[in-house]
mmCIF file of C-alpha atoms in Angstrom:
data_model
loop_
_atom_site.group_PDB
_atom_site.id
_atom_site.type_symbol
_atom_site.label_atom_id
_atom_site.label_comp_id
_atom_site.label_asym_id
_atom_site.label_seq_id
_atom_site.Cartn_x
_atom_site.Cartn_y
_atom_site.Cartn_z
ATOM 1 C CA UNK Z 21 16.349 22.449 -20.058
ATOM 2 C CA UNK Z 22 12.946 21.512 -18.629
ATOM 3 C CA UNK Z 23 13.373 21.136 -15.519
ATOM 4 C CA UNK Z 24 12.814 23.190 -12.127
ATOM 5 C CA UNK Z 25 15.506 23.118 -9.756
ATOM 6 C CA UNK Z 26 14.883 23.353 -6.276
ATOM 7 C CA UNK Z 27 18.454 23.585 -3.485
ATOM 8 C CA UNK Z 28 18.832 22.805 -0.593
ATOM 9 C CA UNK Z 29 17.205 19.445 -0.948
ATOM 10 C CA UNK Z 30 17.375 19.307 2.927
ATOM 11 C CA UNK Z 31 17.047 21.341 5.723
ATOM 12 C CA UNK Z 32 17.498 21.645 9.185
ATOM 13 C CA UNK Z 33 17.003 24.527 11.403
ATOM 14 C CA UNK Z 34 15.692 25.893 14.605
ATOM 15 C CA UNK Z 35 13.072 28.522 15.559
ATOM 16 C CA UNK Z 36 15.033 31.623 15.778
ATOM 17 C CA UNK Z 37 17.265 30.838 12.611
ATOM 18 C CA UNK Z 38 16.640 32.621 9.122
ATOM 19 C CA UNK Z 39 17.152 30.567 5.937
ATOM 20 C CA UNK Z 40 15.836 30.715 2.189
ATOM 21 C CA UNK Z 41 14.450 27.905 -0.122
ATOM 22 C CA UNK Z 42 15.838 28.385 -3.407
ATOM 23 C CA UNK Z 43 13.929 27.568 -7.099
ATOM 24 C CA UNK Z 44 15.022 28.210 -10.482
ATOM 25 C CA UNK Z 45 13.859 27.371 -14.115
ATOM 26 C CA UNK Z 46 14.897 27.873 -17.512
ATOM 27 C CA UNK Z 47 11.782 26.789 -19.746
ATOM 28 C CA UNK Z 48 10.655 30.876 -19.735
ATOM 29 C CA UNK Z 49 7.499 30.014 -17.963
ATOM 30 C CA UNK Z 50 6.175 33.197 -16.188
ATOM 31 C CA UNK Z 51 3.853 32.077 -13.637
ATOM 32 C CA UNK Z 52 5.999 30.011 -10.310
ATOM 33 C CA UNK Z 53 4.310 28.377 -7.280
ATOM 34 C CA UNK Z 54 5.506 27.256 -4.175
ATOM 35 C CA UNK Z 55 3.312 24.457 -2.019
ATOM 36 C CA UNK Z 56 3.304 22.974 0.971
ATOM 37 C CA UNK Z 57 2.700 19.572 1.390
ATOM 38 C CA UNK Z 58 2.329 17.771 5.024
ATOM 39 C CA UNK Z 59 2.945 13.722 5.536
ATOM 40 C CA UNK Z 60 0.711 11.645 3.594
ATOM 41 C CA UNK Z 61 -1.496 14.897 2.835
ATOM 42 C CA UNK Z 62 -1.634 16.838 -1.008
ATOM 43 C CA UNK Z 63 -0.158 19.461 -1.451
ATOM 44 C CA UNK Z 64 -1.399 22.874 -1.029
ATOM 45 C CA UNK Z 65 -0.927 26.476 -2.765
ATOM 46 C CA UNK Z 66 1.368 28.752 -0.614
ATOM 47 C CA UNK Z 67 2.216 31.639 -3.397
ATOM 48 C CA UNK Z 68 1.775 32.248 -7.189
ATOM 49 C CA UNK Z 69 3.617 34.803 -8.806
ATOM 50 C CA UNK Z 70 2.872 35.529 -12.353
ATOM 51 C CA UNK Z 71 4.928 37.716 -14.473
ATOM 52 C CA UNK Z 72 7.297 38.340 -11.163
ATOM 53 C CA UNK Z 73 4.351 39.852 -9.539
ATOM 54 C CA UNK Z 74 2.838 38.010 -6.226
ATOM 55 C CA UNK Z 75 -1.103 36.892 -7.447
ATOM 56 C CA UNK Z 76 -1.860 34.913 -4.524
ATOM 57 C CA UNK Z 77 -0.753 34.472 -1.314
ATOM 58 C CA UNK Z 78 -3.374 31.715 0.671
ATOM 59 C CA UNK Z 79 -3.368 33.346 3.669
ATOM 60 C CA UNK Z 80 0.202 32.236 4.477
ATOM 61 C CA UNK Z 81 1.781 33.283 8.122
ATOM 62 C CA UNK Z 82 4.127 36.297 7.211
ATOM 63 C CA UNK Z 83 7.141 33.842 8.706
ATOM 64 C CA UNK Z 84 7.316 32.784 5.221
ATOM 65 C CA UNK Z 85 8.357 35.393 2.807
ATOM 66 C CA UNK Z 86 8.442 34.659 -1.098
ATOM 67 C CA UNK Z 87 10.297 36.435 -3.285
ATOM 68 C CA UNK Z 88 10.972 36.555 -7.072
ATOM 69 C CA UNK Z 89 13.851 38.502 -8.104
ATOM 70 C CA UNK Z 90 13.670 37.488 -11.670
ATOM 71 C CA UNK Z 91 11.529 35.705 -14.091
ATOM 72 C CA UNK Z 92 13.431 32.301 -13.375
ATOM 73 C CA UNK Z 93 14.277 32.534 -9.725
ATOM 74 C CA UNK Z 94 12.223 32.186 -6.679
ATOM 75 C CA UNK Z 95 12.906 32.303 -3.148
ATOM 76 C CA UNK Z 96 11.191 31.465 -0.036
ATOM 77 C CA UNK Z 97 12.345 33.179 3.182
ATOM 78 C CA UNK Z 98 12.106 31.521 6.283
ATOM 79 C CA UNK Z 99 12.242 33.119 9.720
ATOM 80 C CA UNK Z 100 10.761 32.199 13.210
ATOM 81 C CA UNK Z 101 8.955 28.914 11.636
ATOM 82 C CA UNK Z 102 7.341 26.941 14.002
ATOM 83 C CA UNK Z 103 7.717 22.822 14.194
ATOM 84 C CA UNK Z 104 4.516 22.213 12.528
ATOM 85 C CA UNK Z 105 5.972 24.184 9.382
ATOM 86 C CA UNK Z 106 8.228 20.896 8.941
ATOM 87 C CA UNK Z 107 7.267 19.957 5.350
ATOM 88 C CA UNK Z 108 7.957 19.558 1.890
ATOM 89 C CA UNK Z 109 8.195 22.284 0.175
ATOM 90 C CA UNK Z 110 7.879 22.474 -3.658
ATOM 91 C CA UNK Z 111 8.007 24.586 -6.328
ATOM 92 C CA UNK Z 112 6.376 24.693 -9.807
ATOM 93 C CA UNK Z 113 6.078 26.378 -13.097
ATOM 94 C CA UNK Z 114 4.026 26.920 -15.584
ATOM 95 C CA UNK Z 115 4.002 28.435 -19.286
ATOM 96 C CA UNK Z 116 1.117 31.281 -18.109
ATOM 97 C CA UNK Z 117 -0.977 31.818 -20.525
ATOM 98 C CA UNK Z 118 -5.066 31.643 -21.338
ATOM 99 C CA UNK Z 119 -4.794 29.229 -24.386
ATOM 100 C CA UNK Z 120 -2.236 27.468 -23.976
ATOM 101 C CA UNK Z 121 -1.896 23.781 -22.009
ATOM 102 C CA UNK Z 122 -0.163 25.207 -19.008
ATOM 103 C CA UNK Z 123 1.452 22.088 -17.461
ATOM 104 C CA UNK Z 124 2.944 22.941 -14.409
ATOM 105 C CA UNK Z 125 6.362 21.150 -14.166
ATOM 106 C CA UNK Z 126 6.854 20.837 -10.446
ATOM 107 C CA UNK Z 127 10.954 20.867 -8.516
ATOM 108 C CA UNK Z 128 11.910 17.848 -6.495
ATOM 109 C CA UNK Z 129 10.863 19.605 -3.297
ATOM 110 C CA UNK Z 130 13.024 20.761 -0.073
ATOM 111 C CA UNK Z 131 11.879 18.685 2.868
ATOM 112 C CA UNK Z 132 12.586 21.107 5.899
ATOM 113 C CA UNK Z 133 12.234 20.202 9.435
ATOM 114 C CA UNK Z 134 11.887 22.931 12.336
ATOM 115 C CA UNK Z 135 13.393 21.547 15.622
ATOM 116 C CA UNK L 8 -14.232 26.437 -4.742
ATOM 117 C CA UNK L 9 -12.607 23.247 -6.537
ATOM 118 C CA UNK L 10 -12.620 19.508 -4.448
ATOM 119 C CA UNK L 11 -11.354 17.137 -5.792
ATOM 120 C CA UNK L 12 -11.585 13.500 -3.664
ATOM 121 C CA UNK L 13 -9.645 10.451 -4.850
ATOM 122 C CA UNK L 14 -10.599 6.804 -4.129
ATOM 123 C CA UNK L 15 -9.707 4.521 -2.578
ATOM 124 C CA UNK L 16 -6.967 5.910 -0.049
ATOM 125 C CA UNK L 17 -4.865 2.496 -0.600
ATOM 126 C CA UNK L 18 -4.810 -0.206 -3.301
ATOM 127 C CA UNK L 19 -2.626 -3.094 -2.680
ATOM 128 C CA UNK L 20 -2.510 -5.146 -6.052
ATOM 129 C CA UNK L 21 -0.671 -8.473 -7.327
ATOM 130 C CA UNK L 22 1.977 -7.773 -9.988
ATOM 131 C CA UNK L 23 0.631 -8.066 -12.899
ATOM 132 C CA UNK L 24 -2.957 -7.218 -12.383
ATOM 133 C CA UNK L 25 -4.974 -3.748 -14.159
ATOM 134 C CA UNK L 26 -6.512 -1.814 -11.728
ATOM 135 C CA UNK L 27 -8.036 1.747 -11.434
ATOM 136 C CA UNK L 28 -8.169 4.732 -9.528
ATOM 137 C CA UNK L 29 -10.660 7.036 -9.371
ATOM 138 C CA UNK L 30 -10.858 10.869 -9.356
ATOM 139 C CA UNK L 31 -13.909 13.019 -8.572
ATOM 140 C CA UNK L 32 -14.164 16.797 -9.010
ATOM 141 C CA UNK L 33 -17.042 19.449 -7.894
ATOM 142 C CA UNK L 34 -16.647 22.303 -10.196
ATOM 143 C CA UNK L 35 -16.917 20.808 -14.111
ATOM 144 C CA UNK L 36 -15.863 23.732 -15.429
ATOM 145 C CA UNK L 37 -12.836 22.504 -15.984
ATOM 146 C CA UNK L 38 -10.345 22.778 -19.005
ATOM 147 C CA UNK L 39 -8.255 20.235 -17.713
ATOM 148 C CA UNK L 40 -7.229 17.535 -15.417
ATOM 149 C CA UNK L 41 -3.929 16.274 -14.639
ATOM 150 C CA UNK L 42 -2.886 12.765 -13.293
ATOM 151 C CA UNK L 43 0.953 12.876 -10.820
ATOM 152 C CA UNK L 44 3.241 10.385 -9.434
ATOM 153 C CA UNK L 45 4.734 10.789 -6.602
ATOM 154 C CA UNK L 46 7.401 8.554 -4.808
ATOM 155 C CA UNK L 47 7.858 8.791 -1.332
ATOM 156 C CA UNK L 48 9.702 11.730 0.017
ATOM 157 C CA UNK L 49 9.986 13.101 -3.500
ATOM 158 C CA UNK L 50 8.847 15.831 -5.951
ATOM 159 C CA UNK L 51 5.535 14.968 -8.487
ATOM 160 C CA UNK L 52 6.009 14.106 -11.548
ATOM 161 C CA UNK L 53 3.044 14.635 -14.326
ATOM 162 C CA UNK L 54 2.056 11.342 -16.046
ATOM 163 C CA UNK L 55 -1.232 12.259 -17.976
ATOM 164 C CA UNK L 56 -2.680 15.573 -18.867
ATOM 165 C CA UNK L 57 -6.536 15.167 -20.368
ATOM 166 C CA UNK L 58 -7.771 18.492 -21.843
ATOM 167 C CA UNK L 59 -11.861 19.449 -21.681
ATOM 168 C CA UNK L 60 -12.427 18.133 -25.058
ATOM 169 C CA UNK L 61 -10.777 14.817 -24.549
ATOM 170 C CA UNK L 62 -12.182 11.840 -23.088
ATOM 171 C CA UNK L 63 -9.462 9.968 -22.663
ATOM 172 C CA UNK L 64 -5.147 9.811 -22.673
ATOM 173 C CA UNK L 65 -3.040 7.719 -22.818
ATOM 174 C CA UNK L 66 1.100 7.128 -22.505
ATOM 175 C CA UNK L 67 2.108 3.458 -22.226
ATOM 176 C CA UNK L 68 0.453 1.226 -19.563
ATOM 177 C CA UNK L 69 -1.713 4.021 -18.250
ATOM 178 C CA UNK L 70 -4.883 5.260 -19.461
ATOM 179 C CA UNK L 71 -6.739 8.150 -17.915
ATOM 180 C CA UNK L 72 -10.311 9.365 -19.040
ATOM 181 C CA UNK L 73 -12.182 12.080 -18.305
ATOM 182 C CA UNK L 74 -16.073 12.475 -17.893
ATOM 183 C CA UNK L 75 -17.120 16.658 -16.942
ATOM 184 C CA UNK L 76 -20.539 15.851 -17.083
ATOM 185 C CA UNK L 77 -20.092 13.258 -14.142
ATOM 186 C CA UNK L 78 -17.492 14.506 -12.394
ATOM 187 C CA UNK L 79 -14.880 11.758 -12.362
ATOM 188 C CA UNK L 80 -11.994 10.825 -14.053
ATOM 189 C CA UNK L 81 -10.160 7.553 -13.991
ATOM 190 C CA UNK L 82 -6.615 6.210 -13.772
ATOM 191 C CA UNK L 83 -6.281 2.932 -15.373
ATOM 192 C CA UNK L 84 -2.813 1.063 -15.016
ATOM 193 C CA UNK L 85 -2.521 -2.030 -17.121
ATOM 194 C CA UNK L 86 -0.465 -5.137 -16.405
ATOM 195 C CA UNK L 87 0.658 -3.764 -12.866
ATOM 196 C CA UNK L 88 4.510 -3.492 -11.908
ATOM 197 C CA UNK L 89 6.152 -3.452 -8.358
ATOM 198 C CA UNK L 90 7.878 0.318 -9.925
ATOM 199 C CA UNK L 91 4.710 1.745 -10.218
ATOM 200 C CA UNK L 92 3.842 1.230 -6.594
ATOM 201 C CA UNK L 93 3.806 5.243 -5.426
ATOM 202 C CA UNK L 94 1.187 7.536 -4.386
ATOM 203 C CA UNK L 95 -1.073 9.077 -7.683
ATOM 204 C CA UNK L 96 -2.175 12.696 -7.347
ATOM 205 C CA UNK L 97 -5.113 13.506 -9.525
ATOM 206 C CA UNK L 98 -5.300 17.926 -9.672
ATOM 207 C CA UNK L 99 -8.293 20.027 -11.467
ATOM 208 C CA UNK L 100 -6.504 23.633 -12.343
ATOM 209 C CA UNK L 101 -8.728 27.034 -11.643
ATOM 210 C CA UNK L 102 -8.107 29.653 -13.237
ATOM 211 C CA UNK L 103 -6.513 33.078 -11.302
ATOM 212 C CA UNK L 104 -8.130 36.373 -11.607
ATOM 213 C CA UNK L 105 -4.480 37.399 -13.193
ATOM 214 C CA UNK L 106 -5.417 35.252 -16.225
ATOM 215 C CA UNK L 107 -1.804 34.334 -15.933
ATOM 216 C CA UNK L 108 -1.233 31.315 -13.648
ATOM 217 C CA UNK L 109 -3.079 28.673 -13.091
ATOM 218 C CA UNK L 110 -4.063 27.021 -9.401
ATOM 219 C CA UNK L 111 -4.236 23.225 -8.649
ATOM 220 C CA UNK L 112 -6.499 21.783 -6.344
ATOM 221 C CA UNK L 113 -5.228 18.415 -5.497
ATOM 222 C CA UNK L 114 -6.984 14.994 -4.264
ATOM 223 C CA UNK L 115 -5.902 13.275 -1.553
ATOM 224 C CA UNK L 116 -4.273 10.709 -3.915
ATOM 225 C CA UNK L 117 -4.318 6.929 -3.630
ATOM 226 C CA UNK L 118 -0.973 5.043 -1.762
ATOM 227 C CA UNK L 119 -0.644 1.861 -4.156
ATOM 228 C CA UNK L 120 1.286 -0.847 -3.896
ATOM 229 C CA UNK L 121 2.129 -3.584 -6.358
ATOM 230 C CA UNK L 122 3.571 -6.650 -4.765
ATOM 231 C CA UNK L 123 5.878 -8.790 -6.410
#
């Protein structure tokens, strides 16, 4: 399996609603990533966690809320999101370590819009 | 910090024709630099990975080469196909403080299109 996973492939919700972003992997890689990316922009680093531990967090508002219950899954929590946090989200993985060729293998993305 | 800039923004190409896209990077201490696809709408998918002591890569019609000492790497697509018209991501990785993950600063990528 080398894939990442990422469900629901859509979403739809309002302001006050709470909802997770779901990510899962089987290749045993220990670091995972989420990103942001806008319309027609890159994307950019949300949170890394690396061996189930958060490592960075880039200054993300704390109406996103990443979790990583185990060394496969990741979740993002979503509550109170404004409509400029209507995106794609994606997720990534990577094997995580200092001499190897670390290739992150990136999910298919959620795109999420905030009405 | 890592920038990376991509140009141009847009390419519009014949089918058929070999074209390139350029990738330039501010920090050369890299020890790699990756090359994505990405269709609209969709996840990225990796096409070319060029490690630090590699100058260039190849798989199929692409080509991508890598030059630290300048700065810039290239993306060079032979005999051009409407299927490859997508957006291409070029990303330089920095390393965490954790030692464990690694962090990709993306370009702004170039929007091709190959017309039939």
């Amino acid at each position: 399996d080398t894939e990442v996973t990422q469900t629901p492939k859509h979403l739809v919700m309002g302001m006050t609603n709470k909802k997770s972003l779901k990510c899962e992997q089987h290749m045993g890689h220990r670091a995972m990533y989420w990103y942001k990316q806008k319309a027609k922009k890159p994307p950019e680093l949300m949170f890394v966690y690396s061996y189930e531990k958060l490592s960075i967090n880039e200054s993300v508002p704390s109406r996103f809320s990443p979790e990583c219950p185990n060394s496969s899954l990741l979740n993002l929590h979503l509550h109170a999101l404004q409509p400029e946090d209507s995106a794609l989200y994606l997720c990534a993985s990577s094997q995580g370590d200092h001499t190897g060729t670390p290739l992150p293998f990136f999910g298919p993305g959620t795109r999420l819009t905030v009405l | 910090k890592q920038e990376v800039t991509q140009i141009p923004a847009a390419l519009s190409v014949p089918e058929g024709e070999n074209l390139v896209l350029n990738c330039s990077f501010t920090d050369s201490a890299i020890y790699n630099l990756q090359w994505f696809r990405q269709d609209p709408g969709k996840g990225l998918t990796s096409l070319l990975l060029i490690q630090s002591s590699q100058r260039e890569q190849t798989s199929g019609r692409l080509n991508a080469s890598l030059d630290k000492s300048s700065g810039r790497s290239t993306l060079y697509i032979a005999a051009s196909q409407p299927g490859d018209s997508a957006t291409y991501l070029c990303a330089a990785p920095n390393l965490i403080s954790s030692g464990s993950a690694r962090q990709l600063t993306f370009g702004s990528g170039t929007q091709l299109t190959v017309l039939p």
